[in-house]
Tab-separated table of C-alpha atoms and ligand atoms in Angstrom:
chain	number	residue	atom	x	y	z
D	1	MET	CA	-27.006	14.938	-34.861
D	2	GLN	CA	-24.029	12.749	-36.443
D	3	LYS	CA	-21.305	15.917	-37.344
D	4	LYS	CA	-20.990	15.859	-40.454
D	5	TYR	CA	-18.003	15.796	-42.608
D	6	TYR	CA	-17.539	18.309	-45.915
D	7	VAL	CA	-14.949	17.547	-48.889
D	8	LEU	CA	-14.190	20.595	-50.530
D	9	ASP	CA	-12.686	21.236	-54.189
D	10	ALA	CA	-11.029	24.156	-55.478
D	11	SER	CA	-14.215	25.341	-56.448
D	12	ALA	CA	-15.290	26.067	-53.072
D	13	PHE	CA	-12.289	28.315	-52.120
D	14	ILE	CA	-12.940	30.122	-55.666
D	15	GLY	CA	-16.440	30.297	-54.536
D	16	GLY	CA	-15.826	31.978	-51.100
D	17	TYR	CA	-16.633	28.450	-49.073
D	18	ARG	CA	-14.795	29.452	-45.589
D	19	PRO	CA	-14.551	26.532	-43.496
D	20	SER	CA	-15.787	27.335	-40.317
D	21	ASN	CA	-15.265	23.836	-38.028
D	22	PRO	CA	-12.761	20.796	-38.490
D	23	PHE	CA	-14.636	18.910	-40.470
D	24	ASN	CA	-13.326	19.870	-43.743
D	25	TYR	CA	-11.448	17.491	-45.935
D	26	THR	CA	-9.104	17.946	-49.285
D	27	ILE	CA	-6.657	16.665	-50.958
D	28	PRO	CA	-3.062	18.506	-51.227
D	29	GLU	CA	-3.820	19.193	-55.002
D	30	VAL	CA	-5.998	20.903	-53.703
D	31	THR	CA	-3.838	23.253	-52.545
D	32	HIS	CA	-2.241	23.904	-55.072
D	33	GLU	CA	-5.193	25.001	-57.732
D	34	VAL	CA	-6.235	27.878	-55.854
D	35	LYS	CA	-4.203	30.998	-57.563
D	36	ASP	CA	-6.320	34.335	-56.191
D	37	ILE	CA	-5.065	35.855	-53.389
D	38	ASN	CA	-8.755	35.807	-51.559
D	39	SER	CA	-9.663	31.488	-51.760
D	40	LYS	CA	-5.431	31.149	-51.251
D	41	THR	CA	-5.325	33.181	-47.914
D	42	ILE	CA	-9.081	31.237	-47.169
D	43	LEU	CA	-7.564	28.346	-47.583
D	44	GLU	CA	-4.769	28.615	-45.745
D	45	THR	CA	-6.382	30.534	-42.926
D	46	ALA	CA	-8.343	27.330	-42.679
D	47	ILE	CA	-4.976	25.093	-42.628
D	48	LYS	CA	-3.758	27.388	-40.023
D	49	ASP	CA	-6.734	26.975	-37.884
D	50	GLY	CA	-6.979	23.078	-38.214
D	51	TYR	CA	-10.220	23.583	-39.938
D	52	LEU	CA	-8.441	21.597	-42.831
D	53	GLN	CA	-7.058	17.876	-42.589
D	54	ILE	CA	-5.763	17.302	-45.742
D	55	ILE	CA	-5.254	13.846	-46.447
D	56	GLU	CA	-5.325	11.229	-49.666
D	57	PRO	CA	-7.576	8.626	-50.377
D	58	ASP	CA	-6.826	4.711	-49.965
D	59	LEU	CA	-6.259	2.661	-53.143
D	60	LYS	CA	-9.206	1.122	-53.335
D	61	SER	CA	-11.821	4.168	-53.441
D	62	MET	CA	-9.518	5.480	-56.737
D	63	GLU	CA	-10.202	2.208	-58.127
D	64	ARG	CA	-13.397	2.527	-57.755
D	65	VAL	CA	-13.906	6.198	-58.619
D	66	GLN	CA	-12.400	5.112	-62.085
D	67	GLU	CA	-14.886	1.888	-62.644
D	68	THR	CA	-17.475	3.958	-62.214
D	69	ILE	CA	-16.093	7.011	-64.495
D	70	LYS	CA	-15.321	4.363	-67.267
D	71	SER	CA	-18.392	2.841	-67.074
D	72	SER	CA	-20.373	6.430	-67.207
D	73	GLY	CA	-18.217	7.503	-70.561
D	74	ASP	CA	-17.104	11.111	-68.282
D	75	VAL	CA	-12.837	9.537	-68.036
D	76	LEU	CA	-11.723	12.442	-70.426
D	77	ARG	CA	-13.725	15.008	-68.733
D	78	LEU	CA	-12.222	14.037	-65.421
D	79	SER	CA	-8.552	15.021	-64.344
D	80	HIS	CA	-6.932	13.452	-62.197
D	81	VAL	CA	-6.966	15.848	-59.347
D	82	ASP	CA	-10.887	15.438	-59.609
D	83	GLN	CA	-11.054	11.448	-59.619
D	84	LYS	CA	-8.878	11.927	-56.371
D	85	LEU	CA	-10.942	14.292	-54.444
D	86	ILE	CA	-14.248	12.446	-55.531
D	87	ALA	CA	-11.706	9.332	-54.171
D	88	LEU	CA	-11.128	11.354	-50.994
D	89	ALA	CA	-15.323	11.304	-50.574
D	90	LEU	CA	-16.126	7.639	-51.032
D	91	HIS	CA	-12.491	7.009	-48.393
D	92	LEU	CA	-14.708	8.892	-45.631
D	93	LYS	CA	-17.880	7.669	-46.780
D	94	ASN	CA	-16.508	3.925	-46.156
D	95	GLN	CA	-15.388	4.631	-43.605
D	96	GLN	CA	-18.816	5.339	-42.441
D	97	GLU	CA	-18.510	9.354	-42.396
D	98	ASN	CA	-21.525	11.120	-43.550
D	99	VAL	CA	-20.051	13.422	-45.694
D	100	ILE	CA	-20.829	16.082	-48.156
D	101	VAL	CA	-18.792	17.511	-51.073
D	102	ILE	CA	-18.848	21.185	-51.906
D	103	THR	CA	-17.936	22.067	-55.356
D	104	ASP	CA	-19.268	24.042	-58.568
D	105	ASP	CA	-17.851	21.611	-60.696
D	106	TYR	CA	-20.826	19.944	-62.597
D	107	THR	CA	-18.665	17.371	-63.824
D	108	ILE	CA	-17.739	16.252	-60.275
D	109	GLN	CA	-21.450	16.626	-59.429
D	110	ASN	CA	-22.485	14.051	-61.581
D	111	ALA	CA	-19.945	11.770	-60.895
D	112	LEU	CA	-20.871	11.928	-57.433
D	113	LYS	CA	-24.591	11.339	-58.429
D	114	ILE	CA	-23.341	8.170	-60.093
D	115	LEU	CA	-21.666	7.190	-56.720
D	116	LYS	CA	-24.692	8.763	-54.588
D	117	ILE	CA	-22.520	10.864	-52.509
D	118	PRO	CA	-23.775	13.838	-51.147
D	119	PHE	CA	-22.600	17.938	-52.636
D	120	LYS	CA	-23.730	21.318	-52.515
D	121	SER	CA	-22.618	24.083	-54.728
D	122	VAL	CA	-21.381	26.863	-53.404
D	123	LEU	CA	-22.081	29.736	-55.532
D	124	THR	CA	-26.234	28.273	-55.731
D	125	SER	CA	-26.304	27.663	-51.543
D	126	GLY	CA	-26.126	31.057	-50.151
D	127	ILE	CA	-22.899	29.380	-48.195
D	128	LYS	CA	-20.723	32.250	-49.533
D	129	GLN	CA	-20.146	34.389	-46.400
D	130	ILE	CA	-18.775	37.714	-47.945
D	131	TYR	CA	-22.884	38.465	-48.858
D	132	GLY	CA	-23.472	38.695	-45.242
D	133	TRP	CA	-26.621	36.200	-45.853
D	134	LYS	CA	-29.403	34.556	-42.774
D	135	LEU	CA	-30.445	31.566	-43.143
D	136	ILE	CA	-34.012	30.759	-41.684
D	137	CYS	CA	-36.149	28.062	-41.164
D	138	LYS	CA	-40.280	28.230	-43.236
D	139	GLY	CA	-41.489	26.333	-40.157
D	140	CYS	CA	-40.216	26.873	-36.990
D	141	LYS	CA	-37.936	30.259	-37.745
D	142	LYS	CA	-34.424	28.521	-36.612
D	143	GLU	CA	-31.961	30.946	-37.601
D	144	TYR	CA	-28.873	29.088	-39.458
D	145	SER	CA	-25.040	30.556	-39.698
D	146	ASP	CA	-24.557	30.467	-43.607
D	147	ASP	CA	-22.521	27.591	-43.840
D	148	TYR	CA	-25.340	25.112	-43.320
D	149	PRO	CA	-25.562	23.167	-46.113
D	150	PHE	CA	-29.073	21.519	-46.839
D	151	ASP	CA	-32.396	23.166	-47.900
D	152	ASP	CA	-34.360	21.259	-45.535
D	153	CYS	CA	-34.241	22.496	-41.966
D	154	GLU	CA	-32.876	19.704	-39.954
D	155	ILE	CA	-35.505	20.138	-36.967
D	156	CYS	CA	-38.657	20.178	-38.219
D	157	GLY	CA	-37.989	19.426	-41.989
D	158	SER	CA	-39.145	22.749	-43.541
D	159	SER	CA	-37.388	24.788	-46.476
D	160	ILE	CA	-34.677	26.856	-45.531
D	161	TYR	CA	-34.816	30.905	-47.357
D	162	LYS	CA	-31.901	33.090	-47.477
D	163	LYS	CA	-31.930	36.494	-46.128
D	164	ARG	CA	-29.986	39.190	-46.617
D	165	ILE	CA	-28.238	41.076	-43.357
D	166	LYS	CA	-26.142	43.875	-42.824
D	167	ASN	CA	-22.676	42.423	-42.249
D	168	LYS	CA	-21.525	44.814	-39.506
D	169	ASN	CA	-18.878	42.890	-38.475
D	170	LYS	CA	-16.886	42.457	-41.542
Q	201	LIG	ZN1	-37.494	24.635	-39.033
């Protein structure tokens, strides 16, 4: 299986997304947008553990994003930070990486749709760990950790459902 690169915006941290492998990326500005203490702790821990890489998108990706939103009329609603985050996803995608953006922001999601970059929302995807969800495939019953970002089983392709579990360790 090709490894996935997760691009995280501020709403991912605010929604409770917790990076659990070294393939999570964001831009410097996002670290300033995350202000509440819980999200900030998650973010700082991820950086300390080496689970969150902070990088700048290249100029080419930034220009591509600006052209795209200009032609779609969304230019006023996407902040500079949002544009940079989308450019980061594009930047990684251009390096042949398997990218998915974690965001609850609809404007960002719409721009990603136009650019054909996959995304997932934290609040609707069951990846919010504090609730203690377990993800189980309806077909082969494989269990997934709660940061698995897709709706389909990677083994058999059946849909995955959420099961609430008692979280003794947390
Ligand atoms: Zn399955």
